[in-house]
Coordinates of C-alpha atoms in Angstrom, one line a residue:
M1 CA 88.9 129.0 126.0
S2 CA 92.6 128.7 125.9
E3 CA 94.4 125.3 125.6
K4 CA 94.9 123.5 128.9
S5 CA 98.4 123.4 130.2
T6 CA 98.1 119.7 130.9
A7 CA 97.7 119.2 127.1
T8 CA 101.2 120.6 126.5
L9 CA 103.0 118.5 129.1
K10 CA 106.0 116.6 127.9
K11 CA 105.4 112.8 127.3
N12 CA 108.0 110.5 128.7
K13 CA 108.6 106.9 127.7
M14 CA 109.1 105.1 131.0
S15 CA 109.9 101.4 131.7
T16 CA 108.0 99.3 134.2
I17 CA 111.1 98.9 136.4
G18 CA 111.6 102.7 136.2
V19 CA 108.1 103.3 137.5
V20 CA 108.6 100.7 140.2
A21 CA 111.7 102.6 141.3
L22 CA 109.7 105.9 141.4
I23 CA 107.0 104.2 143.5
F24 CA 109.6 102.7 145.7
S25 CA 111.1 106.1 146.4
F26 CA 107.7 107.7 147.0
I27 CA 106.7 105.1 149.6
A28 CA 109.9 103.5 151.1
A29 CA 113.4 104.3 149.9
G30 CA 114.6 102.1 152.8
A31 CA 113.3 101.2 156.3
F32 CA 114.5 104.4 157.8
G33 CA 111.9 105.5 160.4
I34 CA 110.9 102.1 161.7
E35 CA 113.4 102.5 164.5
E36 CA 111.0 104.8 166.3
A37 CA 108.2 102.3 166.1
I38 CA 110.4 99.6 167.7
A39 CA 111.2 101.7 170.7
A40 CA 107.6 103.0 171.1
S41 CA 105.7 99.7 170.5
G42 CA 108.2 97.0 171.2
P43 CA 109.7 94.6 168.7
G44 CA 106.9 92.0 168.6
V45 CA 104.1 94.5 167.8
T46 CA 106.3 96.4 165.3
I47 CA 107.2 93.2 163.4
A48 CA 103.6 92.1 163.5
M49 CA 102.4 95.4 162.1
L50 CA 105.0 95.4 159.4
I51 CA 103.8 92.0 158.3
I52 CA 100.1 92.6 158.6
F53 CA 99.9 96.1 157.2
P54 CA 100.9 95.2 153.6
F55 CA 97.7 93.1 153.5
V56 CA 95.2 95.3 155.4
W57 CA 96.6 98.7 154.4
S58 CA 99.1 99.0 151.6
F59 CA 97.6 96.3 149.3
P60 CA 94.1 97.8 149.5
L61 CA 95.5 101.3 148.8
C62 CA 97.6 99.9 146.0
E63 CA 94.5 98.3 144.4
M64 CA 92.4 101.4 144.7
V65 CA 95.0 103.6 143.2
S66 CA 95.6 101.1 140.4
E67 CA 91.9 100.9 139.6
L68 CA 91.3 104.6 139.6
G69 CA 94.5 105.3 137.7
S70 CA 93.7 102.7 135.1
I71 CA 90.2 104.0 134.2
Y72 CA 91.2 107.7 134.5
P73 CA 95.0 108.2 134.0
T74 CA 95.1 112.0 134.2
E75 CA 97.4 114.6 135.7
G76 CA 96.5 115.3 139.3
G77 CA 95.7 111.8 140.5
V78 CA 93.3 111.9 143.5
Y79 CA 92.4 115.5 142.7
S80 CA 91.1 114.6 139.3
W81 CA 89.3 111.4 140.5
A82 CA 87.5 113.3 143.3
R83 CA 86.6 116.2 141.0
E84 CA 85.0 113.8 138.5
A85 CA 83.3 111.6 141.1
F86 CA 82.0 114.3 143.5
G87 CA 82.5 117.7 141.8
E88 CA 84.8 120.7 142.0
F89 CA 84.6 121.3 145.7
W90 CA 85.7 117.8 146.7
G91 CA 88.3 117.6 144.0
W92 CA 89.8 120.9 145.3
Q93 CA 89.9 119.6 148.8
A94 CA 91.7 116.4 147.7
G95 CA 94.2 118.5 145.7
L96 CA 94.8 120.8 148.7
W97 CA 95.3 118.0 151.1
G98 CA 97.8 116.2 148.8
A99 CA 99.6 119.4 148.1
L100 CA 99.9 120.5 151.7
T101 CA 101.3 117.3 152.9
T102 CA 104.0 117.5 150.3
W103 CA 104.9 121.3 150.4
L104 CA 104.9 121.7 154.1
C105 CA 106.9 118.5 154.9
Q106 CA 109.2 118.5 151.8
A107 CA 112.0 120.2 153.7
Q108 CA 112.1 117.4 156.2
Y109 CA 113.9 115.1 153.7
V110 CA 116.5 117.8 153.2
V111 CA 117.0 118.1 156.9
L112 CA 117.4 114.3 157.1
V113 CA 120.0 114.3 154.4
V114 CA 122.1 116.9 156.1
G115 CA 121.6 115.1 159.5
Y116 CA 123.0 111.9 158.0
L117 CA 125.8 113.9 156.4
A118 CA 126.7 115.4 159.7
K119 CA 127.6 111.9 161.0
I120 CA 130.6 111.7 158.7
L121 CA 131.4 115.5 158.3
E122 CA 131.7 118.2 160.9
M123 CA 129.7 121.2 159.8
S124 CA 128.7 124.6 161.3
T125 CA 125.1 125.8 161.1
A126 CA 126.0 128.0 158.1
T127 CA 127.7 125.1 156.3
E128 CA 124.7 122.9 156.9
Y129 CA 122.4 125.5 155.4
V130 CA 124.7 125.8 152.3
F131 CA 124.5 122.0 151.9
K132 CA 120.7 122.2 152.2
V133 CA 120.5 124.8 149.4
G134 CA 122.8 122.7 147.3
I135 CA 120.7 119.6 147.7
V136 CA 117.6 121.5 146.7
A137 CA 119.3 123.0 143.7
V138 CA 120.7 119.7 142.4
F139 CA 117.4 117.8 142.5
T140 CA 115.4 120.7 141.2
I141 CA 117.6 120.6 138.1
I142 CA 117.0 116.9 137.8
N143 CA 113.3 117.5 137.9
I144 CA 113.4 120.3 135.4
I145 CA 115.4 118.1 132.9
G146 CA 112.4 115.7 132.9
L147 CA 110.9 112.6 134.4
D148 CA 113.0 110.4 132.1
W149 CA 116.2 111.5 133.9
M150 CA 114.6 111.2 137.3
E151 CA 113.5 107.7 136.4
K152 CA 117.2 106.7 135.8
F153 CA 118.4 108.3 139.0
E154 CA 115.7 106.7 141.1
T155 CA 116.4 103.3 139.6
V156 CA 120.0 103.4 140.5
I157 CA 119.2 104.6 144.1
M158 CA 116.6 101.8 144.5
I159 CA 119.2 99.2 143.6
L160 CA 121.7 100.7 146.1
I161 CA 119.0 100.8 148.9
V162 CA 117.9 97.2 148.3
A163 CA 121.6 96.1 148.3
A164 CA 122.3 98.0 151.6
F165 CA 119.3 96.6 153.5
G166 CA 120.0 93.2 151.8
A167 CA 123.4 93.3 153.5
V168 CA 121.9 94.1 156.9
T169 CA 119.5 91.2 156.4
V170 CA 122.2 88.7 155.5
V171 CA 124.6 89.8 158.2
G172 CA 121.8 90.0 160.8
F173 CA 120.5 86.5 160.2
M174 CA 124.1 85.1 160.2
N175 CA 124.6 86.6 163.7
W176 CA 121.3 85.7 165.3
N177 CA 121.8 86.3 169.1
Y178 CA 118.5 87.6 170.3
N179 CA 114.8 86.8 170.1
P180 CA 113.7 89.5 167.6
I181 CA 110.0 89.6 168.7
M182 CA 110.5 89.8 172.5
P183 CA 109.1 91.6 174.3
I184 CA 105.9 91.4 172.3
F185 CA 104.9 95.0 173.3
N186 CA 106.3 97.8 175.3
P187 CA 105.7 96.8 178.9
E188 CA 105.6 100.4 180.1
E189 CA 102.7 101.2 177.7
G190 CA 100.6 98.0 177.6
L191 CA 99.4 96.3 174.4
F192 CA 96.7 98.7 173.4
H193 CA 98.8 101.8 173.7
S194 CA 101.8 100.1 172.2
I195 CA 99.8 99.5 169.1
G196 CA 98.5 103.1 169.2
D197 CA 102.0 104.5 169.6
G198 CA 103.5 102.7 166.6
I199 CA 100.6 102.6 164.2
A200 CA 101.1 106.1 162.9
I201 CA 104.7 105.4 162.1
I202 CA 103.8 102.1 160.3
I203 CA 101.1 103.8 158.3
W204 CA 103.5 106.5 157.4
M205 CA 106.0 103.9 156.2
Y206 CA 103.3 102.6 153.8
L207 CA 102.0 106.0 152.5
G208 CA 102.5 107.4 149.0
Y209 CA 100.9 104.9 146.5
E210 CA 98.8 107.7 145.0
C211 CA 101.8 110.0 144.3
M212 CA 102.8 108.5 140.9
S213 CA 99.3 109.1 139.6
N214 CA 99.9 112.8 139.8
M215 CA 102.1 112.6 136.7
A216 CA 100.0 110.1 134.7
E217 CA 99.6 112.4 131.6
E218 CA 103.4 112.8 131.4
I219 CA 103.8 109.1 130.7
E220 CA 103.3 107.7 127.2
D221 CA 101.7 104.6 128.5
P222 CA 100.1 105.4 131.9
Q223 CA 98.8 101.8 132.2
V224 CA 102.3 100.9 133.3
I225 CA 101.5 102.5 136.7
P226 CA 99.0 99.9 137.9
K227 CA 101.4 97.1 136.8
A228 CA 104.3 98.7 138.6
M229 CA 102.1 99.2 141.7
R230 CA 101.6 95.5 142.1
I231 CA 105.3 94.8 141.6
A232 CA 106.5 97.5 144.0
N233 CA 104.1 96.5 146.8
P234 CA 105.8 93.2 147.9
I235 CA 109.3 94.7 147.3
I236 CA 108.5 97.5 149.8
A237 CA 107.0 95.0 152.3
F238 CA 110.0 92.7 152.2
S239 CA 112.4 95.7 152.3
Y240 CA 110.9 96.5 155.7
V241 CA 110.2 93.2 157.3
L242 CA 113.4 91.2 156.6
P243 CA 116.1 93.8 157.6
T244 CA 114.1 94.8 160.7
L245 CA 113.7 91.1 161.8
A246 CA 117.4 90.4 161.1
A247 CA 118.7 93.5 162.8
L248 CA 116.7 92.9 166.0
A249 CA 118.0 89.3 166.0
A250 CA 121.6 90.5 165.7
I251 CA 121.8 93.4 168.0
G252 CA 118.6 93.4 170.1
N253 CA 118.4 96.3 172.6
W254 CA 115.0 97.3 171.2
S255 CA 114.4 100.2 173.6
A256 CA 117.5 102.0 172.4
W257 CA 116.5 102.0 168.7
S258 CA 116.2 105.5 167.3
T259 CA 116.6 107.6 164.1
E260 CA 118.7 110.0 166.2
Q261 CA 122.4 109.6 167.0
G262 CA 124.3 109.6 170.2
H263 CA 123.2 108.8 173.8
G264 CA 123.4 105.1 173.1
A265 CA 120.9 105.2 170.1
I266 CA 121.2 102.3 167.7
G267 CA 119.8 101.4 164.3
Y268 CA 120.3 99.3 161.1
A269 CA 123.8 100.6 160.5
D270 CA 125.0 99.1 163.8
V271 CA 124.5 95.6 162.5
L272 CA 127.2 96.3 159.9
I273 CA 129.4 98.3 162.2
Q274 CA 129.3 95.5 164.9
Y275 CA 129.8 92.5 162.6
V276 CA 131.6 93.8 159.5
G277 CA 133.4 97.0 160.4
S278 CA 133.0 100.8 160.7
W279 CA 133.6 101.2 157.0
A280 CA 130.4 99.2 156.3
G281 CA 128.5 101.4 158.7
T282 CA 129.9 104.5 156.9
A283 CA 128.8 103.0 153.5
F284 CA 125.3 102.4 154.9
V285 CA 125.1 106.0 156.1
I286 CA 126.0 107.2 152.6
V287 CA 123.2 105.0 151.2
A288 CA 120.9 106.6 153.8
I289 CA 121.8 110.0 152.5
L290 CA 121.1 108.9 148.9
A291 CA 117.8 107.3 150.0
N292 CA 116.5 110.6 151.5
C293 CA 117.8 112.4 148.3
A294 CA 115.7 110.0 146.3
I295 CA 112.6 110.7 148.4
F296 CA 113.2 114.4 148.1
C297 CA 113.7 114.2 144.3
S298 CA 110.5 112.2 143.7
Y299 CA 108.4 114.4 146.0
I300 CA 109.5 117.5 144.0
A301 CA 107.9 115.9 141.0
H302 CA 104.7 115.0 143.0
G303 CA 104.4 118.3 144.8
S304 CA 105.0 120.5 141.8
R305 CA 102.1 118.9 140.0
A306 CA 99.6 119.3 142.8
F307 CA 98.8 123.0 142.5
F308 CA 99.7 122.9 138.8
V309 CA 96.5 121.0 137.9
M310 CA 94.3 123.1 140.2
A311 CA 95.6 126.2 138.6
D312 CA 94.9 124.7 135.2
D313 CA 91.3 124.4 136.3
H314 CA 91.2 128.1 137.4
M315 CA 91.2 127.4 141.1
F316 CA 94.7 128.6 141.8
P317 CA 96.9 131.5 140.5
K318 CA 97.4 130.9 136.8
F319 CA 101.2 131.2 136.8
M320 CA 101.3 127.9 138.7
S321 CA 100.1 126.1 135.5
K322 CA 102.7 127.4 133.2
V323 CA 105.0 125.0 131.3
D324 CA 108.2 125.7 129.4
K325 CA 108.8 125.0 125.7
R326 CA 109.7 121.4 126.5
G327 CA 106.4 120.8 128.3
V328 CA 107.9 120.8 131.8
P329 CA 106.0 122.7 134.7
T330 CA 109.3 124.6 135.5
I331 CA 107.6 127.4 137.4
S332 CA 105.9 125.0 139.8
I333 CA 109.1 123.1 140.3
L334 CA 111.1 126.3 141.0
L335 CA 108.4 127.6 143.4
L336 CA 108.5 124.4 145.4
A337 CA 112.3 124.6 145.5
A338 CA 112.2 128.2 146.8
F339 CA 109.6 127.3 149.4
T340 CA 111.8 124.3 150.5
I341 CA 114.9 126.5 150.8
F342 CA 112.9 128.9 153.0
T343 CA 111.3 126.2 155.2
C344 CA 114.3 123.9 155.7
Q345 CA 115.7 126.2 158.4
F346 CA 112.7 125.9 160.7
D347 CA 111.3 123.4 163.2
F348 CA 108.7 121.2 161.5
K349 CA 106.8 119.9 164.5
T350 CA 103.9 122.3 164.1
L351 CA 103.8 121.7 160.3
V352 CA 103.8 117.9 160.8
M353 CA 101.0 118.2 163.4
A354 CA 98.9 120.1 161.0
T355 CA 99.5 118.0 158.0
N356 CA 100.0 114.4 159.3
P357 CA 96.2 113.6 159.6
I358 CA 95.3 115.3 156.3
Q359 CA 96.8 112.4 154.3
L360 CA 94.5 110.0 156.1
Y361 CA 91.4 112.2 155.2
L362 CA 92.6 112.0 151.6
Y363 CA 92.5 108.2 151.7
L364 CA 89.0 108.3 153.2
L365 CA 87.9 110.4 150.2
M366 CA 89.7 108.0 147.8
V367 CA 87.6 105.1 149.1
A368 CA 84.5 107.1 148.2
C369 CA 85.9 107.8 144.8
V370 CA 86.4 104.1 144.0
I371 CA 82.8 103.4 145.0
K372 CA 81.3 106.3 143.0
I373 CA 83.3 105.8 139.8
R374 CA 82.7 102.0 139.9
K375 CA 79.0 102.7 139.8
R376 CA 79.5 104.5 136.5
Y377 CA 82.0 102.1 135.0
P378 CA 81.4 98.6 136.5
A379 CA 84.5 96.4 137.3
E380 CA 83.3 93.4 135.2
V381 CA 83.1 95.6 132.1
R382 CA 86.5 97.2 132.7
K383 CA 88.0 93.7 132.9
K384 CA 86.8 92.9 129.4
Y385 CA 88.8 95.8 128.1
G386 CA 92.0 94.9 130.0
L387 CA 91.8 97.7 132.6
A388 CA 93.1 97.1 136.1
V389 CA 90.4 96.5 138.8
M390 CA 90.6 95.6 142.5
A391 CA 90.8 91.9 143.3
G392 CA 87.7 90.2 144.7
G393 CA 85.0 92.1 142.8
N394 CA 82.4 94.0 144.9
T395 CA 83.2 91.8 147.9
G396 CA 86.9 92.8 147.6
L397 CA 85.9 96.5 147.4
I398 CA 83.8 96.2 150.6
I399 CA 86.6 94.4 152.5
Y400 CA 89.4 96.8 151.3
G401 CA 87.2 99.9 151.9
V402 CA 86.3 98.9 155.4
L403 CA 89.9 98.1 156.2
V404 CA 91.2 101.5 154.9
I405 CA 88.4 103.4 156.6
A406 CA 88.9 101.6 160.0
I407 CA 92.7 102.1 160.0
C408 CA 92.5 105.8 158.9
T409 CA 89.9 106.6 161.5
F410 CA 91.8 104.8 164.3
A411 CA 95.1 106.4 163.3
I412 CA 93.6 109.9 163.2
Y413 CA 92.4 109.5 166.7
V414 CA 95.4 107.8 168.4
N415 CA 97.9 110.1 166.8
G416 CA 97.4 112.5 169.7
L417 CA 94.8 115.2 170.6
D418 CA 97.2 118.0 169.6
Y419 CA 97.7 116.4 166.1
F420 CA 94.0 115.8 165.7
L421 CA 93.0 119.3 166.6
T422 CA 95.6 121.2 164.6
G423 CA 95.0 118.9 161.5
F424 CA 91.3 119.3 162.0
L425 CA 91.7 123.1 161.9
V426 CA 93.6 122.8 158.6
V427 CA 90.8 120.7 157.1
L428 CA 88.3 123.4 158.2
G429 CA 90.5 126.1 156.7
G430 CA 90.5 124.2 153.4
M431 CA 86.8 124.8 153.1
V432 CA 87.2 128.6 153.7
V433 CA 90.1 128.9 151.2
Y434 CA 88.0 127.1 148.6
V435 CA 85.2 129.6 148.9
I436 CA 87.7 132.5 148.6
F437 CA 89.4 131.0 145.5
K438 CA 86.1 130.1 143.9
L439 CA 84.9 133.7 144.2
M440 CA 88.2 135.0 142.9
Y441 CA 88.9 132.6 140.0
K442 CA 85.5 131.1 139.1
G443 CA 86.9 127.6 138.5
R444 CA 85.5 125.4 135.8
Y445 CA 82.8 127.9 135.1
L446 CA 85.4 129.6 132.8
D447 CA 85.8 126.4 130.8
D448 CA 82.1 125.7 130.4
P449 CA 79.6 128.0 132.0
E450 CA 76.6 125.9 130.9
L451 CA 78.0 122.7 132.4
F452 CA 79.5 124.3 135.6
P453 CA 77.2 127.3 136.2
L454 CA 77.4 129.6 139.3
N455 CA 74.6 130.1 141.8
K456 CA 73.4 133.7 141.3
K457 CA 72.9 134.3 145.0
T458 CA 76.1 132.8 146.4
H459 CA 78.3 133.2 143.3
L460 CA 79.7 129.7 144.1
G461 CA 79.2 126.7 141.9
V462 CA 75.8 125.1 141.6
G463 CA 75.9 122.3 144.3
D464 CA 78.8 123.9 146.3
L465 CA 76.5 124.8 149.2
Q466 CA 75.3 121.2 149.5
D467 CA 78.9 119.9 149.3
I468 CA 80.0 122.4 152.0
G469 CA 77.1 121.2 154.2
T470 CA 78.2 117.6 153.7
Y471 CA 81.8 118.5 154.4
L472 CA 80.9 120.3 157.6
M473 CA 78.7 117.4 158.8
F474 CA 81.4 114.9 158.1
A475 CA 84.0 117.0 159.9
G476 CA 81.7 117.7 162.8
L477 CA 81.0 114.0 163.2
M478 CA 84.7 113.3 163.2
A479 CA 85.3 115.9 165.9
F480 CA 82.3 114.8 168.0
V481 CA 83.3 111.2 168.0
G482 CA 87.0 112.1 168.4
S483 CA 86.3 114.1 171.6
A484 CA 84.8 111.0 173.2
F485 CA 87.4 108.5 171.9
I486 CA 90.5 110.6 172.6
G487 CA 89.2 111.5 176.0
F488 CA 89.0 107.8 176.8
Y489 CA 92.3 106.9 175.1
E490 CA 94.4 109.6 176.6
F491 CA 92.6 109.9 180.0
E492 CA 95.4 108.4 182.1
F493 CA 98.2 110.6 180.8
G494 CA 96.7 113.5 178.8
V495 CA 96.7 116.2 181.4
E496 CA 100.4 115.7 182.5
Y497 CA 101.7 115.0 179.0
Y498 CA 100.3 118.1 177.2
L499 CA 101.2 120.4 180.1
E500 CA 104.8 119.1 180.1
E501 CA 105.0 119.2 176.3
Y502 CA 103.6 122.7 175.6
E503 CA 103.7 124.4 179.1
T504 CA 101.3 127.2 178.1
G505 CA 98.5 127.8 175.6
L506 CA 95.5 125.7 174.4
L507 CA 97.7 122.8 173.4
S508 CA 98.9 122.5 177.0
N509 CA 95.4 122.1 178.3
F510 CA 94.1 118.6 177.7
Y511 CA 90.5 119.3 178.8
G512 CA 90.5 122.6 177.0
M513 CA 91.4 120.9 173.8
L514 CA 88.7 118.3 174.4
G515 CA 86.2 121.0 175.0
A516 CA 87.2 122.9 171.9
T517 CA 87.0 119.7 169.8
L518 CA 83.5 118.9 171.1
A519 CA 82.3 122.5 170.6
L520 CA 83.6 122.6 167.1
G521 CA 82.0 119.2 166.3
V522 CA 78.6 120.3 167.5
A523 CA 78.7 123.7 165.8
M524 CA 79.8 122.1 162.5
L525 CA 77.1 119.5 162.6
I526 CA 74.5 122.2 163.0
A527 CA 76.0 124.5 160.4
G528 CA 76.5 121.7 158.0
F529 CA 72.9 120.5 158.2
A530 CA 71.6 124.0 157.7
A531 CA 74.0 124.6 154.7
Y532 CA 73.0 121.3 153.1
K533 CA 69.3 122.0 153.4
I534 CA 69.6 125.5 152.0
G535 CA 71.8 124.3 149.2
K536 CA 69.5 121.4 148.3
K537 CA 66.5 123.8 148.1
Q538 CA 68.4 126.3 145.9
D539 CA 70.4 123.9 143.6
G540 CA 68.8 120.4 144.0
A541 CA 66.7 120.4 140.8
Q542 CA 69.4 122.1 138.6
L543 CA 72.0 119.8 139.9
K544 CA 70.1 116.7 138.9
E545 CA 69.8 118.1 135.4
L546 CA 73.5 118.8 135.2
A547 CA 74.5 115.4 136.5
A548 CA 73.6 113.6 133.3
K549 CA 75.5 116.1 131.2
R550 CA 78.6 115.9 133.4
N551 CA 78.5 112.1 133.1
E552 CA 78.4 112.4 129.4
E553 CA 81.4 114.8 129.4
L554 CA 83.3 112.3 131.5
D555 CA 82.3 109.5 129.1
N556 CA 83.7 111.5 126.2
R557 CA 86.9 112.0 128.1
I558 CA 87.2 108.3 128.9
L559 CA 86.5 107.4 125.3
E560 CA 89.2 109.8 124.2
I561 CA 91.7 108.3 126.5
H562 CA 91.0 104.6 125.9
G563 CA 89.2 104.4 122.5
F564 CA 86.3 102.6 124.2
L565 CA 83.8 103.2 126.9
P566 CA 83.6 100.7 129.8
V567 CA 80.0 101.1 130.7
A568 CA 77.3 98.4 131.2
D569 CA 76.0 98.9 127.6
A570 CA 79.5 99.1 126.3
D571 CA 78.9 97.3 123.0
K572 CA 76.2 99.7 122.0
D573 CA 78.1 102.8 123.1
N574 CA 81.4 101.8 121.4
K575 CA 79.9 101.1 118.0

């Protein structure tokens, strides 16, 4: 067996503040985007969600990522955690979901940069595309140079962003002219739909805590990541709440808030334009450009590592796992850059529709990973060795897990039937592609055929058929429940809205989409149950025998990483 590419990755010495800056750029890089929530939900609901969600959403996610990343700080993040917790099939799904959300939406940040640039420079379509290519080239080079250079860049940008929104906060509060939380909700939508309309945006504003873990093996001391998580979390929350509250108090006019320009649209920059001068607004726009550059730069690093680790495990084309002489995955970075140059000229609505819910499915799987891995490595033992664990012990785990599951499920359903159905088809497609790649590349069987054997009948991994059955039943249940909930939630406006939005095709037919969702759900429940029963009959006994050996292999890996083994009988095992 050849040496793993992850073993040859360049190690970077990174400071806590540098990692905080990277996490800040992954998740926030400014409050840009909240404008849409204000107009959709009303100022009161938006401010309330911005205050509440750090406690019920981002803090639980932050704690989960910190706990998993502390015990198993390896390249690939959620992919690696899911692979060790539930096997190759579930790990591959986690890796695919994370990679798709990055690769397919990466170009949006380039488009945003050029969009902000167009506010201060007149450009033709050709000139805009040249700027897009230039942006991709510059930040690809920064990524190829290494994470240490990217850390420096992101730190400087974080300081500028905090300063810019700090100025909005101070100027806004000094010119308080309006009640910033009135009306509580959008009177045209009602309270329930106001929450539903804005929740997807607020969730999106607090996404990305898992991204830094994708590069854990490239950091000399990966335990700095959990520490930086807990520092970054309140910084991000305050960077959203304070400037939004201050800006609404200063300029009001909540229904006109938008990320777009013209036609009376307003946003954070208007606070500085109105009370300081046009030059201050221009400076703010420049910071907005840099902020989106920072997001783009950091997501190149995250996205280029997604398929890299899967290829290293023989579940993606091998060239994706190549590293250069300095230990940088240059080929993956360049491929992502080329893909971005190609896609940044297109309309991304369909891509966003397909990928937006996938991130939420990823978080549902992450909750399961925390529970499964904690059974093997109890929290109280980890604490003795100084590893990060979630606050509140098992009670905290239950509370945080329930919160994340409830919010993910609600957001998946209220995001729109079109988003749910297209994202659901992508999730279903992930299962099909796994089967194809497993048959083509063999996966971890090539590393250790005894520990990861193939089923002689299906030629998939032992246990894969059970996992596919579980996957189908879970997806079928989501679809079955979704057809009922979304039918109720969108009943009053669904028929007219989708017909007006799409005009023709399945997505224009509200009841057609509901019927398709219900039919898919029932079919997948039946197929999943059958696959699970067949898989259990074929692989059940062998899988039980392999489980103990696989746990032992993971123990050896944990022991190699930490120098100790945080299990219940740790004293005996570590002697």
